[in-house]
Short mmCIF file of C-alpha atoms in Angstrom, two decimals:
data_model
loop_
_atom_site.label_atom_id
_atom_site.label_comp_id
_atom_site.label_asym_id
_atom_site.label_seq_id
_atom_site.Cartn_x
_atom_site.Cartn_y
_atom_site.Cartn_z
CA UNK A 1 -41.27 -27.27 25.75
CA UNK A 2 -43.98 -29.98 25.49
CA UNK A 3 -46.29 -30.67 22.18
CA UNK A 4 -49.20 -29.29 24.61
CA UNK A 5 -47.59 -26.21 25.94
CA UNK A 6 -46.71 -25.66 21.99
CA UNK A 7 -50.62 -26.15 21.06
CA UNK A 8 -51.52 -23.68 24.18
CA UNK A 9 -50.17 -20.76 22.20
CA UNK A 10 -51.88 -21.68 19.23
CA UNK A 11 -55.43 -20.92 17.96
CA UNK A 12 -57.39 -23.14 15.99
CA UNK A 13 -60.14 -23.08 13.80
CA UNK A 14 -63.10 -25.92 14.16
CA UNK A 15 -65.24 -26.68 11.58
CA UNK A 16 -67.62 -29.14 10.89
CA UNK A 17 -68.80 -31.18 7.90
CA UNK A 18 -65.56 -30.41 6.48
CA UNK A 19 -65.42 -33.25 4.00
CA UNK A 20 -67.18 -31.99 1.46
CA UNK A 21 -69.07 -29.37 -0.39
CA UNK A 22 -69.04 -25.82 1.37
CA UNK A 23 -67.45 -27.09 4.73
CA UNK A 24 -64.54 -28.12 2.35
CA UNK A 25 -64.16 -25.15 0.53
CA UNK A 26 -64.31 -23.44 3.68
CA UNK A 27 -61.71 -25.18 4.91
CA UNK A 28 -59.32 -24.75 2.18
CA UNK A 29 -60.48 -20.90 2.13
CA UNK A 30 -59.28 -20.41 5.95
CA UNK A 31 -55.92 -22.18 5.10
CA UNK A 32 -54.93 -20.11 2.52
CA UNK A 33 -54.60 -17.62 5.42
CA UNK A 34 -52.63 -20.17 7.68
CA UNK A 35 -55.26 -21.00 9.60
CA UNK A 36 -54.99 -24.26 11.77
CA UNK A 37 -57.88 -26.13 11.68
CA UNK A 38 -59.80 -28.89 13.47
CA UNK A 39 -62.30 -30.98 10.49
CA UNK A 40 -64.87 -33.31 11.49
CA UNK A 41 -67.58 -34.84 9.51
CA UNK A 42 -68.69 -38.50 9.34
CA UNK A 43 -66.38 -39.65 6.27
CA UNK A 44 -63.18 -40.81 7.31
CA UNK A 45 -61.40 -41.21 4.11
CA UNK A 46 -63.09 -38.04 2.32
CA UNK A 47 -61.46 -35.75 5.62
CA UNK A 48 -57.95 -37.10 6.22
CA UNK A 49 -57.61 -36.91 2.24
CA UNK A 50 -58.52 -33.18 2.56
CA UNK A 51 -56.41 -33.20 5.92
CA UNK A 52 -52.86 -34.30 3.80
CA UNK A 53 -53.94 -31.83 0.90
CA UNK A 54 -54.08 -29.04 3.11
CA UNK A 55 -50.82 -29.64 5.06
CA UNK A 56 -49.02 -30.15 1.78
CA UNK A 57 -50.29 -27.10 0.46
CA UNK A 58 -50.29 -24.42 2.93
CA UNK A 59 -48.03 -26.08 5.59
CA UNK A 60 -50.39 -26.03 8.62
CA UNK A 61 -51.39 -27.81 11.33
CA UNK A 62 -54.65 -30.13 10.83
CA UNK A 63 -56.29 -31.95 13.58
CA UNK A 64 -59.23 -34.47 12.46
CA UNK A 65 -62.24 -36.15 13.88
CA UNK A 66 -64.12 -38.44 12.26
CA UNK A 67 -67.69 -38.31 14.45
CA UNK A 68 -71.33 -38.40 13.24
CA UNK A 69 -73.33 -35.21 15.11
CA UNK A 70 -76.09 -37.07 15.12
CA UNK A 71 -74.04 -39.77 17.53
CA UNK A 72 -75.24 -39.56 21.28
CA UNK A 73 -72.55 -37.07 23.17
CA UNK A 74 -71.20 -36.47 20.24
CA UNK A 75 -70.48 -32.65 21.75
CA UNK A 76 -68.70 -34.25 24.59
CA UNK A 77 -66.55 -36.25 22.68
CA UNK A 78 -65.65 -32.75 20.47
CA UNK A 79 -64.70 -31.31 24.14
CA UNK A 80 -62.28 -34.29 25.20
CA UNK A 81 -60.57 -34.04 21.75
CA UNK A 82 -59.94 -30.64 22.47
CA UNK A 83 -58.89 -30.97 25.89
CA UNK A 84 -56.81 -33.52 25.10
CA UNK A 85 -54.83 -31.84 22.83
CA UNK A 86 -54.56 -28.57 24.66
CA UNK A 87 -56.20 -26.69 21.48
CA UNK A 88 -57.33 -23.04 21.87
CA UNK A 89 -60.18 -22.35 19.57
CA UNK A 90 -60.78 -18.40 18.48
CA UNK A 91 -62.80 -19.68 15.35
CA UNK A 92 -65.92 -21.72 15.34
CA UNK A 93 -67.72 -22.60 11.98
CA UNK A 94 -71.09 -24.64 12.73
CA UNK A 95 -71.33 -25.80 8.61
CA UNK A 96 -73.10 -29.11 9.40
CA UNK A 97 -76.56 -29.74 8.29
CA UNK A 98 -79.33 -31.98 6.51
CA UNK A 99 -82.25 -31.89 4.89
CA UNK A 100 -85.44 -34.13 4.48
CA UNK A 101 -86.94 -33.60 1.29
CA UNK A 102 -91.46 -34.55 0.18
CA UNK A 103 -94.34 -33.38 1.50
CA UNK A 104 -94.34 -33.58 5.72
CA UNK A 105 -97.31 -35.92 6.03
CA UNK A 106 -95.58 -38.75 4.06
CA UNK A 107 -91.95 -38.24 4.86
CA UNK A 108 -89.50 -39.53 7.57
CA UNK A 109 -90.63 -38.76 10.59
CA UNK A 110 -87.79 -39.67 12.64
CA UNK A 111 -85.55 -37.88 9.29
CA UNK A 112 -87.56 -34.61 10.03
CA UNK A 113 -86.39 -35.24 13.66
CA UNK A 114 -82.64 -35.38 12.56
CA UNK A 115 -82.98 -32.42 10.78
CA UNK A 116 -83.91 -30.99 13.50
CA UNK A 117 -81.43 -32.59 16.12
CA UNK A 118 -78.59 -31.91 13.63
CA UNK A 119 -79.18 -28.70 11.87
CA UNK A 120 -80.11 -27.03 15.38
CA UNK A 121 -79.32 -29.22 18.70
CA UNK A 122 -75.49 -30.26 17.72
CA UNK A 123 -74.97 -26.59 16.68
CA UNK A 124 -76.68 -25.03 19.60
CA UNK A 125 -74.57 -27.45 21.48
CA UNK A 126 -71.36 -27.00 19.81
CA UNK A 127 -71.90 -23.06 19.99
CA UNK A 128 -71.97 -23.22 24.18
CA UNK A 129 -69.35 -25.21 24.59
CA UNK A 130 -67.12 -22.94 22.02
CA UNK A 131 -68.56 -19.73 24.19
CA UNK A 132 -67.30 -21.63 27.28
CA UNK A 133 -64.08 -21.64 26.26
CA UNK A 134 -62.95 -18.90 23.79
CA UNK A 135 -60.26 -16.57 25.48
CA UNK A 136 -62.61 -13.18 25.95
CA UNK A 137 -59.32 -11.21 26.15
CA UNK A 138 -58.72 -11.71 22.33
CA UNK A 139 -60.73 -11.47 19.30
CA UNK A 140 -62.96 -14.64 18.37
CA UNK A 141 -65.29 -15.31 15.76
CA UNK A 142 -68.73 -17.72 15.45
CA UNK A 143 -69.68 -18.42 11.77
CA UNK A 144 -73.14 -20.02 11.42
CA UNK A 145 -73.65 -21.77 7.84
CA UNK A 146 -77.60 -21.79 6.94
CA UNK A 147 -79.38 -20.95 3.95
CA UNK A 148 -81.85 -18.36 2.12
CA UNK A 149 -84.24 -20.84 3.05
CA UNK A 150 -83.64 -19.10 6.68
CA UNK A 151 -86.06 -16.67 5.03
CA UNK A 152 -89.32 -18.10 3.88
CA UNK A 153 -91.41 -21.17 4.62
CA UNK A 154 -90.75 -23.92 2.24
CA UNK A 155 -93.49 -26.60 1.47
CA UNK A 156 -91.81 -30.23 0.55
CA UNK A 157 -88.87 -28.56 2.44
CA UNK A 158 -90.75 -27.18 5.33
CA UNK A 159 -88.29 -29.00 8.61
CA UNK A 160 -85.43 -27.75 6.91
CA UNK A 161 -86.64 -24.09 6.23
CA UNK A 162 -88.00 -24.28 9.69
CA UNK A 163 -84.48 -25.47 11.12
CA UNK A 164 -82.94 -22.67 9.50
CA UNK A 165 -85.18 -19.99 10.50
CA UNK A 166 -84.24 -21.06 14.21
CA UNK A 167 -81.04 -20.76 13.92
CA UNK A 168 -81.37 -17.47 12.15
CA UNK A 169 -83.32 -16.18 15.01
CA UNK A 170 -80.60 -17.97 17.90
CA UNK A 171 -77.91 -15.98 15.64
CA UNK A 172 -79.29 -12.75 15.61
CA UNK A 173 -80.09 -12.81 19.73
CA UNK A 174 -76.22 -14.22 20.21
CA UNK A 175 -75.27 -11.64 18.10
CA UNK A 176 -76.66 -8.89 20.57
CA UNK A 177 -76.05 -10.61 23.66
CA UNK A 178 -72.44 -10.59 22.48
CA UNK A 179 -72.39 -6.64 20.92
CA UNK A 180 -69.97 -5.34 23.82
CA UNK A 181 -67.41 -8.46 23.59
CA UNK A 182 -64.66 -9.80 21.27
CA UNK A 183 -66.79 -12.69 20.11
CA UNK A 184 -67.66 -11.85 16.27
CA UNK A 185 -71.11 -13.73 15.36
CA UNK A 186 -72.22 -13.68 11.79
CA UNK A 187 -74.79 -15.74 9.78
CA UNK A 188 -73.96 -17.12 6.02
CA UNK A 189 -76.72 -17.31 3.96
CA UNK A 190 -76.19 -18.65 0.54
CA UNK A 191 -78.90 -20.42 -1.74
CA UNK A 192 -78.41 -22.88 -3.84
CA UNK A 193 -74.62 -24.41 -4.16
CA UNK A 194 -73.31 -26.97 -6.38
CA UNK A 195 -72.79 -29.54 -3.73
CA UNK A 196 -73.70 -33.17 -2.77
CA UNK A 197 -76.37 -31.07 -0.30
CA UNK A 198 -78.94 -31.91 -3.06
CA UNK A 199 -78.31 -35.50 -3.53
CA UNK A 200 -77.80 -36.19 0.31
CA UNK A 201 -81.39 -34.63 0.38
CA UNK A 202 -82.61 -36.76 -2.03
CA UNK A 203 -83.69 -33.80 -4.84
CA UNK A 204 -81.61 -34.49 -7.65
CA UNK A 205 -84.25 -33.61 -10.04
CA UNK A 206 -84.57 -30.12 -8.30
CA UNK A 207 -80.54 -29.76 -8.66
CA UNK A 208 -80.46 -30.39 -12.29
CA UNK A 209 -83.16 -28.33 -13.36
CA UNK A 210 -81.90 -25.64 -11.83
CA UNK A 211 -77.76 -26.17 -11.97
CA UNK A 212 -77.59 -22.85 -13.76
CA UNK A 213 -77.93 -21.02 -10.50
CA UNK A 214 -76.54 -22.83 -8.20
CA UNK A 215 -73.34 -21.01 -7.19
CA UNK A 216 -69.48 -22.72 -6.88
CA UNK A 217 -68.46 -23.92 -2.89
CA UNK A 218 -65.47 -22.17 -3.24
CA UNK A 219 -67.06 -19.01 -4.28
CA UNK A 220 -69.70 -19.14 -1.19
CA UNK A 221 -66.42 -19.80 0.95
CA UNK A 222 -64.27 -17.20 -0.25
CA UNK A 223 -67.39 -14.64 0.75
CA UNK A 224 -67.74 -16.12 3.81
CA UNK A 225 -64.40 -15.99 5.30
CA UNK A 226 -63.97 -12.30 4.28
CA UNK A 227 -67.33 -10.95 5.48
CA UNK A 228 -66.47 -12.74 8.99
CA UNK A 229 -63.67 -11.35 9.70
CA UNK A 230 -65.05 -8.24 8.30
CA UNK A 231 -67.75 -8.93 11.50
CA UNK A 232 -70.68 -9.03 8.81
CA UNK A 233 -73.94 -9.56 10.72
CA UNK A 234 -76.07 -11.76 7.63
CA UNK A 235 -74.04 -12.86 4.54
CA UNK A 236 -75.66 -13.35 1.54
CA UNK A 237 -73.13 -14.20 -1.36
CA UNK A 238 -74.17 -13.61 -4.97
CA UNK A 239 -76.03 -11.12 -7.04
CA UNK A 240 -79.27 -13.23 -7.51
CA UNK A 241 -79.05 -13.98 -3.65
CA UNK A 242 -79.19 -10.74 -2.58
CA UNK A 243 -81.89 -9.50 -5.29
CA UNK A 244 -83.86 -12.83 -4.38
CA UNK A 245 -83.75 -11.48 -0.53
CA UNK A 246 -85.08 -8.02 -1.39
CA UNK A 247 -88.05 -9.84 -3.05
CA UNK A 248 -89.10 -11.38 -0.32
CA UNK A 249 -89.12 -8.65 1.74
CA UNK A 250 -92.14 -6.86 -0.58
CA UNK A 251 -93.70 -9.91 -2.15
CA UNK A 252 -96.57 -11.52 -0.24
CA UNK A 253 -96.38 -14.62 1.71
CA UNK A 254 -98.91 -16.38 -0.08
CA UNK A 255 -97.57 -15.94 -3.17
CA UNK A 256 -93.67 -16.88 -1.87
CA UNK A 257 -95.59 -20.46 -1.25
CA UNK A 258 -96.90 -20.55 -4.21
CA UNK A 259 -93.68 -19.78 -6.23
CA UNK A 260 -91.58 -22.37 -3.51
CA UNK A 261 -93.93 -24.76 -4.15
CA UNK A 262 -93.30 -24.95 -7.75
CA UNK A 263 -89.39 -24.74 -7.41
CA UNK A 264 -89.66 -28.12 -4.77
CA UNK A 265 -92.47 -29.71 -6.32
#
């Protein structure tokens, strides 16, 4: 029997930004239950670092593909990797995203515009070809990784919030366009994390002064995982999460911009 024919009976999970931070942890979460996985993110010695830890450790098979998102057919390249290696998918974790930091009017524009290429076009992308492809006879899953920030407007933060809120929305219709099949499609929610998110989005200051809150990757992970394949609709790990989205649901708008303002001044 041939390497491919081998793969052909074998499902694989795909996730991306796997280097670091919650894609990581994620990562490490789903092989602790001898999951074979697909990585990709943009650092090549960060993943196949990961990729040798995880073999060694929980003796599965990990595929790796070091690719920017952002990259022109990036999705298509995804697809040939795939095809060329006769993978099945049955889990798809779209973890990648950005975030442009400072008031709209004097940021980035073309940043803003990655935000919103990455954080919704490379998923939304990603997402159709994974839906093109999943084996409907068998149980698949669809994890979308955003934020609270899906929730509420955000001034100095307002792309990403927006970004998030989009794919929120996209989740929830996917979620009952896909009620009668065996495709699984939850949202993960988690504020802040202690991750290089913060630095990557250039707000250290806001990470510091608030590390106290900020919850462990491998905590948000170990939620995550466990709420999927327990075919949770929104996950929200943590206590103060979960209180903080209660709140917004009876606390005015205006004053939600007021108090976000403050927090990402």
């Amino acid at each position: 029997m041939s390497q491919s024919q081998i793969r052909s009976n074998q499902a694989f999970t795909l996730i991306t930004g796997a280097s670091k931070g919650i894609g990581k942890s994620i990562a490490i979460e789903c092989a602790k239950r001898k999951m074979n996985l697909i990585l990709i993110a943009r650092n090549e010695a960060l993943l196949f670092s990961l990729k040798e830890s995880l073999i060694e450790n929980y003796h599965i098979e990990v595929e790796c593909l070091t690719l920017d998102l952002l990259s022109k057919n990036s999705t298509d390249i995804i697809f040939e990797f795939i095809n060329k290696r006769a993978i099945t998918l049955n889990v798809l974790i779209n973890n990648v995203g950005i975030g442009c930091y400072g008031n709209f009017s004097t940021s980035s524009l073309d940043h803003n515009l990655d935000v919103i290429k990455l954080n919704i076009e490379a998923n939304l992308k990603l997402t159709h070809l994974y839906l093109g492809q999943i084996d409907t006879a068998n149980k698949s899953y669809l994890l979308n990784v955003l934020s609270m920030a899906a929730f509420q407007p955000i001034p100095n933060f307002s792309i990403y919030a927006a970004s998030k809120a989009f794919m929120l929305s996209f989740t929830k219709s996917l979620q009952y366009e896909q009620r009668y099949s065996n495709l699984s499609v939850s949202a993960l929610c988690p504020g802040g994390t202690d991750s290089e998110f913060f630095v990557d989005a250039k707000m250290d200051h806001i990470f510091e002064k608030n590390k106290r809150w900020l919850m462990a990757p491998s905590e948000v992970a170990s939620i995550a995982i466990h709420k999927m394949f327990a075919g949770k609709k929104i996950i929200i790990p943590g206590f103060y999460n979960k209180l903080h989205f209660i709140l917004l649901k009876i606390i005015p708008e205006t004053w939600i911009l007021y108090f976000t303002s403050r927090i990402y001044k």
